[in-house]
PDB file of C-alpha atoms and ligand atoms in Angstrom:
ATOM      1  CA  MET G   1      -9.847  16.177   0.408  1.00 89.00           C
ATOM      2  CA  ARG G   2     -10.190  16.639  -3.337  1.00 97.00           C
ATOM      3  CA  SER G   3     -13.573  16.806  -5.018  1.00 98.00           C
ATOM      4  CA  ILE G   4     -14.845  16.986  -8.594  1.00 97.00           C
ATOM      5  CA  ASP G   5     -18.112  17.871 -10.303  1.00 97.00           C
ATOM      6  CA  GLU G   6     -19.120  15.737 -13.263  1.00 97.00           C
ATOM      7  CA  GLN G   7     -22.370  15.914 -15.214  1.00 95.00           C
ATOM      8  CA  GLY G   8     -24.206  17.656 -12.384  1.00 96.00           C
ATOM      9  CA  TYR G   9     -23.023  15.250  -9.666  1.00 97.00           C
ATOM     10  CA  HIS G  10     -20.585  16.007  -6.869  1.00 98.00           C
ATOM     11  CA  PHE G  11     -17.836  13.444  -6.171  1.00 98.00           C
ATOM     12  CA  GLU G  12     -15.378  13.365  -3.251  1.00 98.00           C
ATOM     13  CA  GLU G  13     -12.014  11.607  -3.126  1.00 98.00           C
ATOM     14  CA  TRP G  14     -12.372   8.253  -1.386  1.00 98.00           C
ATOM     15  CA  LEU G  15      -9.214   6.250  -2.209  1.00 98.00           C
ATOM     16  CA  THR G  16      -6.068   8.331  -2.714  1.00 98.00           C
ATOM     17  CA  PRO G  17      -3.274   7.212  -5.058  1.00 98.00           C
ATOM     18  CA  THR G  18      -1.408   5.973  -1.951  1.00 98.00           C
ATOM     19  CA  ASP G  19      -4.437   3.917  -0.807  1.00 98.00           C
ATOM     20  CA  ILE G  20      -4.775   2.457  -4.286  1.00 98.00           C
ATOM     21  CA  ALA G  21      -1.085   1.513  -4.432  1.00 98.00           C
ATOM     22  CA  LYS G  22      -1.477  -0.404  -1.140  1.00 98.00           C
ATOM     23  CA  ASP G  23      -4.538  -2.244  -2.443  1.00 98.00           C
ATOM     24  CA  VAL G  24      -2.792  -3.147  -5.690  1.00 98.00           C
ATOM     25  CA  LYS G  25       0.276  -4.453  -3.839  1.00 98.00           C
ATOM     26  CA  GLN G  26      -1.882  -6.575  -1.532  1.00 98.00           C
ATOM     27  CA  VAL G  27      -3.673  -8.168  -4.518  1.00 98.00           C
ATOM     28  CA  ALA G  28      -0.420  -8.619  -6.477  1.00 98.00           C
ATOM     29  CA  ASP G  29       1.291 -10.296  -3.514  1.00 98.00           C
ATOM     30  CA  LYS G  30      -1.544 -12.823  -3.170  1.00 98.00           C
ATOM     31  CA  ILE G  31      -1.561 -13.607  -6.880  1.00 98.00           C
ATOM     32  CA  SER G  32       2.243 -13.902  -6.878  1.00 98.00           C
ATOM     33  CA  ALA G  33       2.052 -16.475  -4.063  1.00 98.00           C
ATOM     34  CA  ASP G  34      -0.840 -18.431  -5.612  1.00 98.00           C
ATOM     35  CA  TYR G  35       0.559 -18.583  -9.160  1.00 98.00           C
ATOM     36  CA  GLU G  36       4.216 -19.318  -8.452  1.00 94.00           C
ATOM     37  CA  GLY G  37       5.427 -21.719 -11.140  1.00 93.00           C
ATOM     38  CA  LYS G  38       2.253 -21.271 -13.222  1.00 96.00           C
ATOM     39  CA  GLU G  39       1.802 -19.152 -16.337  1.00 98.00           C
ATOM     40  CA  PRO G  40      -1.531 -17.381 -15.903  1.00 98.00           C
ATOM     41  CA  LEU G  41      -3.340 -15.576 -18.685  1.00 98.00           C
ATOM     42  CA  PHE G  42      -4.871 -12.288 -17.552  1.00 98.00           C
ATOM     43  CA  VAL G  43      -8.119 -11.487 -19.338  1.00 98.00           C
ATOM     44  CA  VAL G  44      -8.512  -7.755 -18.839  1.00 98.00           C
ATOM     45  CA  VAL G  45     -12.050  -6.402 -19.129  1.00 97.00           C
ATOM     46  CA  LEU G  46     -11.955  -3.197 -21.162  1.00 96.00           C
ATOM     47  CA  ASN G  47     -12.371  -0.367 -20.869  1.00 93.00           C
ATOM     48  CA  GLY G  48     -12.388   0.170 -17.113  1.00 95.00           C
ATOM     49  CA  ALA G  49      -9.822  -2.397 -15.939  1.00 98.00           C
ATOM     50  CA  PHE G  50      -6.922  -1.239 -18.080  1.00 98.00           C
ATOM     51  CA  VAL G  51      -5.594   1.143 -15.401  1.00 98.00           C
ATOM     52  CA  PHE G  52      -5.767  -1.425 -12.564  1.00 98.00           C
ATOM     53  CA  ALA G  53      -4.380  -4.159 -14.824  1.00 98.00           C
ATOM     54  CA  ALA G  54      -1.371  -2.048 -15.828  1.00 98.00           C
ATOM     55  CA  ASP G  55      -0.448  -1.505 -12.173  1.00 98.00           C
ATOM     56  CA  LEU G  56      -1.322  -5.049 -11.089  1.00 98.00           C
ATOM     57  CA  ILE G  57       0.803  -6.935 -13.609  1.00 98.00           C
ATOM     58  CA  ARG G  58       3.803  -4.728 -12.889  1.00 98.00           C
ATOM     59  CA  ALA G  59       3.487  -5.396  -9.147  1.00 98.00           C
ATOM     60  CA  LEU G  60       3.615  -9.198  -9.564  1.00 98.00           C
ATOM     61  CA  LYS G  61       6.737 -10.979  -8.411  1.00 97.00           C
ATOM     62  CA  ASN G  62       8.173 -13.935 -10.287  1.00 94.00           C
ATOM     63  CA  VAL G  63       4.997 -14.682 -12.235  1.00 97.00           C
ATOM     64  CA  ARG G  64       5.452 -15.440 -15.907  1.00 98.00           C
ATOM     65  CA  CYS G  65       2.201 -14.234 -17.406  1.00 98.00           C
ATOM     66  CA  GLU G  66       0.377 -13.128 -20.542  1.00 98.00           C
ATOM     67  CA  GLU G  67      -2.384 -10.591 -21.025  1.00 98.00           C
ATOM     68  CA  THR G  68      -5.309 -10.397 -23.404  1.00 98.00           C
ATOM     69  CA  PHE G  69      -8.317  -8.103 -23.558  1.00 97.00           C
ATOM     70  CA  VAL G  70     -12.066  -8.363 -23.998  1.00 96.00           C
ATOM     71  CA  ARG G  71     -14.637  -5.641 -24.098  1.00 94.00           C
ATOM     72  CA  VAL G  72     -18.161  -6.161 -22.885  1.00 86.00           C
ATOM     73  CA  SER G  73     -20.901  -3.716 -22.106  1.00 71.00           C
ATOM     74  CA  SER G  74     -23.524  -4.173 -19.427  1.00 62.00           C
ATOM     75  CA  TYR G  75     -23.644  -0.759 -17.798  1.00 52.00           C
ATOM     76  CA  TYR G  76     -24.770   2.636 -19.012  1.00 45.00           C
ATOM     77  CA  GLY G  77     -24.539   5.812 -16.946  1.00 45.00           C
ATOM     78  CA  MET G  78     -25.391   5.034 -13.338  1.00 47.00           C
ATOM     79  CA  ALA G  79     -27.837   2.147 -13.874  1.00 49.00           C
ATOM     80  CA  SER G  80     -27.185  -1.410 -15.050  1.00 51.00           C
ATOM     81  CA  SER G  81     -28.998  -2.502 -18.209  1.00 51.00           C
ATOM     82  CA  GLY G  82     -28.695  -6.140 -17.134  1.00 51.00           C
ATOM     83  CA  LYS G  83     -27.602  -7.310 -20.578  1.00 56.00           C
ATOM     84  CA  LEU G  84     -24.043  -8.264 -21.554  1.00 58.00           C
ATOM     85  CA  GLU G  85     -22.814  -7.444 -25.035  1.00 73.00           C
ATOM     86  CA  PHE G  86     -19.448  -8.599 -26.430  1.00 78.00           C
ATOM     87  CA  ILE G  87     -17.833  -5.662 -28.231  1.00 90.00           C
ATOM     88  CA  VAL G  88     -14.250  -6.985 -28.419  1.00 93.00           C
ATOM     89  CA  PRO G  89     -14.271 -10.791 -28.372  1.00 89.00           C
ATOM     90  CA  LEU G  90     -11.555 -12.936 -26.823  1.00 93.00           C
ATOM     91  CA  GLN G  91      -8.528 -12.994 -29.143  1.00 94.00           C
ATOM     92  CA  GLN G  92      -6.462 -15.700 -27.439  1.00 96.00           C
ATOM     93  CA  ALA G  93      -7.022 -19.404 -26.780  1.00 97.00           C
ATOM     94  CA  VAL G  94      -7.741 -20.130 -23.125  1.00 97.00           C
ATOM     95  CA  GLU G  95      -7.789 -23.911 -23.413  1.00 98.00           C
ATOM     96  CA  ASN G  96      -5.716 -25.518 -20.623  1.00 98.00           C
ATOM     97  CA  ARG G  97      -4.811 -22.105 -19.239  1.00 98.00           C
ATOM     98  CA  ASP G  98      -5.107 -20.713 -15.727  1.00 98.00           C
ATOM     99  CA  VAL G  99      -7.109 -17.570 -16.378  1.00 98.00           C
ATOM    100  CA  ILE G 100      -7.412 -14.511 -14.137  1.00 98.00           C
ATOM    101  CA  ILE G 101     -10.130 -12.066 -15.150  1.00 98.00           C
ATOM    102  CA  VAL G 102      -9.208  -8.481 -14.262  1.00 98.00           C
ATOM    103  CA  GLU G 103     -12.110  -6.112 -13.528  1.00 98.00           C
ATOM    104  CA  ASP G 104     -12.394  -2.547 -12.273  1.00 98.00           C
ATOM    105  CA  VAL G 105     -15.488  -3.243 -10.141  1.00 97.00           C
ATOM    106  CA  VAL G 106     -17.749  -6.226  -9.547  1.00 97.00           C
ATOM    107  CA  ASP G 107     -21.245  -4.846  -9.031  1.00 95.00           C
ATOM    108  CA  THR G 108     -24.170  -7.224  -9.725  1.00 92.00           C
ATOM    109  CA  GLY G 109     -21.629  -9.767 -10.990  1.00 93.00           C
ATOM    110  CA  LEU G 110     -23.431 -10.233 -14.290  1.00 89.00           C
ATOM    111  CA  THR G 111     -20.327  -9.441 -16.352  1.00 91.00           C
ATOM    112  CA  ILE G 112     -18.176 -11.912 -14.401  1.00 94.00           C
ATOM    113  CA  HIS G 113     -20.895 -14.559 -14.291  1.00 92.00           C
ATOM    114  CA  GLN G 114     -21.181 -14.554 -18.077  1.00 89.00           C
ATOM    115  CA  LEU G 115     -17.451 -14.232 -18.762  1.00 93.00           C
ATOM    116  CA  LYS G 116     -16.608 -17.099 -16.411  1.00 95.00           C
ATOM    117  CA  ALA G 117     -19.117 -19.370 -18.123  1.00 91.00           C
ATOM    118  CA  TYR G 118     -17.693 -18.398 -21.496  1.00 90.00           C
ATOM    119  CA  LEU G 119     -14.055 -18.978 -20.488  1.00 94.00           C
ATOM    120  CA  ARG G 120     -14.883 -22.348 -18.924  1.00 95.00           C
ATOM    121  CA  ALA G 121     -16.731 -23.392 -22.061  1.00 92.00           C
ATOM    122  CA  GLU G 122     -13.613 -22.410 -24.037  1.00 93.00           C
ATOM    123  CA  GLY G 123     -11.602 -24.900 -21.963  1.00 97.00           C
ATOM    124  CA  ALA G 124      -9.809 -22.824 -19.327  1.00 98.00           C
ATOM    125  CA  THR G 125      -8.272 -24.994 -16.581  1.00 98.00           C
ATOM    126  CA  SER G 126      -9.172 -22.471 -13.891  1.00 98.00           C
ATOM    127  CA  VAL G 127     -10.853 -19.070 -13.852  1.00 98.00           C
ATOM    128  CA  ARG G 128     -10.338 -16.619 -11.000  1.00 98.00           C
ATOM    129  CA  VAL G 129     -11.245 -12.964 -10.682  1.00 98.00           C
ATOM    130  CA  ALA G 130      -9.146 -10.007  -9.541  1.00 99.00           C
ATOM    131  CA  THR G 131     -10.995  -6.720  -9.103  1.00 98.00           C
ATOM    132  CA  MET G 132     -10.007  -3.313  -7.797  1.00 98.00           C
ATOM    133  CA  LEU G 133     -13.434  -2.833  -6.189  1.00 98.00           C
ATOM    134  CA  PHE G 134     -16.217  -5.162  -5.050  1.00 98.00           C
ATOM    135  CA  LYS G 135     -19.769  -4.186  -4.078  1.00 98.00           C
ATOM    136  CA  PRO G 136     -20.784  -7.305  -2.046  1.00 98.00           C
ATOM    137  CA  ASN G 137     -24.228  -5.901  -1.187  1.00 97.00           C
ATOM    138  CA  LYS G 138     -25.122  -5.730  -4.853  1.00 96.00           C
ATOM    139  CA  LEU G 139     -23.892  -9.183  -5.876  1.00 97.00           C
ATOM    140  CA  GLU G 140     -26.623 -11.182  -7.631  1.00 94.00           C
ATOM    141  CA  TYR G 141     -24.543 -14.112  -8.944  1.00 94.00           C
ATOM    142  CA  ASP G 142     -22.798 -16.311  -6.356  1.00 95.00           C
ATOM    143  CA  ASP G 143     -20.192 -17.586  -8.807  1.00 96.00           C
ATOM    144  CA  ALA G 144     -19.112 -13.999  -9.524  1.00 97.00           C
ATOM    145  CA  LYS G 145     -17.675 -13.446  -6.034  1.00 98.00           C
ATOM    146  CA  PRO G 146     -14.134 -12.223  -6.769  1.00 98.00           C
ATOM    147  CA  ASP G 147     -11.066 -14.118  -5.540  1.00 98.00           C
ATOM    148  CA  TYR G 148      -8.827 -11.046  -5.197  1.00 99.00           C
ATOM    149  CA  VAL G 149     -10.266  -7.698  -4.091  1.00 99.00           C
ATOM    150  CA  GLY G 150      -8.491  -4.359  -3.775  1.00 98.00           C
ATOM    151  CA  HIS G 151     -11.225  -2.705  -1.721  1.00 98.00           C
ATOM    152  CA  GLU G 152     -14.846  -3.385  -0.813  1.00 98.00           C
ATOM    153  CA  ILE G 153     -17.441  -0.663  -1.224  1.00 97.00           C
ATOM    154  CA  THR G 154     -21.160  -0.431  -0.416  1.00 94.00           C
ATOM    155  CA  ASN G 155     -23.583   0.667  -3.103  1.00 93.00           C
ATOM    156  CA  GLU G 156     -22.151   4.035  -4.060  1.00 95.00           C
ATOM    157  CA  PHE G 157     -21.271   4.993  -7.615  1.00 96.00           C
ATOM    158  CA  VAL G 158     -17.552   5.702  -7.999  1.00 98.00           C
ATOM    159  CA  ILE G 159     -15.344   7.183 -10.691  1.00 98.00           C
ATOM    160  CA  GLY G 160     -11.641   7.454 -11.490  1.00 98.00           C
ATOM    161  CA  TYR G 161      -8.715   5.019 -11.747  1.00 98.00           C
ATOM    162  CA  GLY G 162     -10.316   3.478 -14.834  1.00 98.00           C
ATOM    163  CA  LEU G 163     -13.922   3.804 -13.674  1.00 98.00           C
ATOM    164  CA  ASP G 164     -15.953   6.028 -15.955  1.00 97.00           C
ATOM    165  CA  PHE G 165     -19.068   8.152 -15.955  1.00 97.00           C
ATOM    166  CA  ASP G 166     -20.484   7.799 -19.462  1.00 96.00           C
ATOM    167  CA  GLY G 167     -16.995   7.307 -20.893  1.00 95.00           C
ATOM    168  CA  PHE G 168     -15.244  10.159 -19.088  1.00 97.00           C
ATOM    169  CA  VAL G 169     -13.010  10.613 -15.991  1.00 98.00           C
ATOM    170  CA  ARG G 170     -11.218   7.244 -16.217  1.00 98.00           C
ATOM    171  CA  ASN G 171      -7.938   9.196 -16.047  1.00 98.00           C
ATOM    172  CA  LEU G 172      -8.411  10.462 -12.477  1.00 98.00           C
ATOM    173  CA  ASP G 173      -5.535   9.199 -10.290  1.00 98.00           C
ATOM    174  CA  ALA G 174      -7.837   8.605  -7.283  1.00 98.00           C
ATOM    175  CA  ILE G 175     -11.240   6.965  -6.800  1.00 98.00           C
ATOM    176  CA  TYR G 176     -14.094   9.384  -6.072  1.00 98.00           C
ATOM    177  CA  LYS G 177     -17.488   8.601  -4.523  1.00 98.00           C
ATOM    178  CA  VAL G 178     -20.693  10.330  -5.572  1.00 97.00           C
ATOM    179  CA  LYS G 179     -22.311  12.485  -2.888  1.00 95.00           C
ATOM    180  CA  ASP G 180     -26.072  12.837  -2.617  1.00 79.00           C
ATOM    181  CA  ASN G 181     -26.165  16.620  -2.420  1.00 59.00           C
TER     182      ASN G 181
HETATM  183  P1  LIG Y 201     -21.706  -5.898 -13.142  1.00 91.89           P
HETATM  184  O1  LIG Y 201     -21.773  -6.717 -14.382  1.00 91.89           O
HETATM  185  O2  LIG Y 201     -23.072  -5.495 -12.659  1.00 91.89           O
HETATM  186  O3  LIG Y 201     -20.892  -6.529 -12.043  1.00 91.89           O
HETATM  187  O4  LIG Y 201     -21.060  -4.521 -13.538  1.00 91.89           O
HETATM  188  C1  LIG Y 201     -19.706  -4.410 -13.770  1.00 91.89           C
HETATM  189  C2  LIG Y 201     -19.421  -3.199 -14.613  1.00 91.89           C
HETATM  190  O5  LIG Y 201     -20.324  -2.123 -14.299  1.00 91.89           O
HETATM  191  C3  LIG Y 201     -18.041  -2.650 -14.313  1.00 91.89           C
HETATM  192  O6  LIG Y 201     -17.067  -3.224 -15.139  1.00 91.89           O
HETATM  193  C4  LIG Y 201     -18.207  -1.169 -14.588  1.00 91.89           C
HETATM  194  O7  LIG Y 201     -17.961  -0.907 -15.944  1.00 91.89           O
HETATM  195  C5  LIG Y 201     -19.648  -0.889 -14.283  1.00 91.89           C
HETATM  196  N1  LIG Y 201     -19.828  -0.281 -12.959  1.00 91.89           N
HETATM  197  C6  LIG Y 201     -20.389  -0.840 -11.867  1.00 91.89           C
HETATM  198  N2  LIG Y 201     -20.367  -0.006 -10.817  1.00 91.89           N
HETATM  199  C7  LIG Y 201     -19.761   1.107 -11.253  1.00 91.89           C
HETATM  200  C8  LIG Y 201     -19.390   2.347 -10.606  1.00 91.89           C
HETATM  201  O8  LIG Y 201     -19.636   2.601  -9.402  1.00 91.89           O
HETATM  202  N3  LIG Y 201     -18.737   3.254 -11.390  1.00 91.89           N
HETATM  203  C9  LIG Y 201     -18.436   3.042 -12.695  1.00 91.89           C
HETATM  204  N4  LIG Y 201     -18.754   1.900 -13.328  1.00 91.89           N
HETATM  205  C10 LIG Y 201     -19.396   0.947 -12.615  1.00 91.89           C
END
């Protein structure tokens, strides 16, 4: 098993690239079935979801789709600040569109809760959420429960495959869990 030390914390490999590929395929297959004949707009939440989104959209089958990107910030280091800030606003009209938000991880759900409300107010026909990881024990907003989940995780902090630690280690090809000691 691979491990990595980052900023004084020890992380161990939890999902290998092979595990991740299986999770991505499972999510892509469900979306492909649900959106057959539709033209969804993927709203990718930067920065973390860009890696998952790149794999996800290429694993879709027979789905004519578009992608756009937003950047919000609600998380610093290993503790949530609880406040959402729009850094890159939505660039594309979502009115009358079937929108799929793409996230790296749904934690408290604050980011999704606020984004969903925003996209609905902008006139989206439907808003669903696809996330690589979901921490159900930490969910604080019922409406932020994701529709498509790669893998569930308890409360641990994870890095890699787009997930950062203060901006670094997004490029790791696996997902690593922090270890207490
Ligand atoms: P939420 O708004 O509380 O659901 O937080 C979602 C955001 O927090 C994600 O998009 C990540 O940027 C960040 N986040 C939550 N948990 C982790 C983690 O374990 N590792 C890295 N980032 C995380």
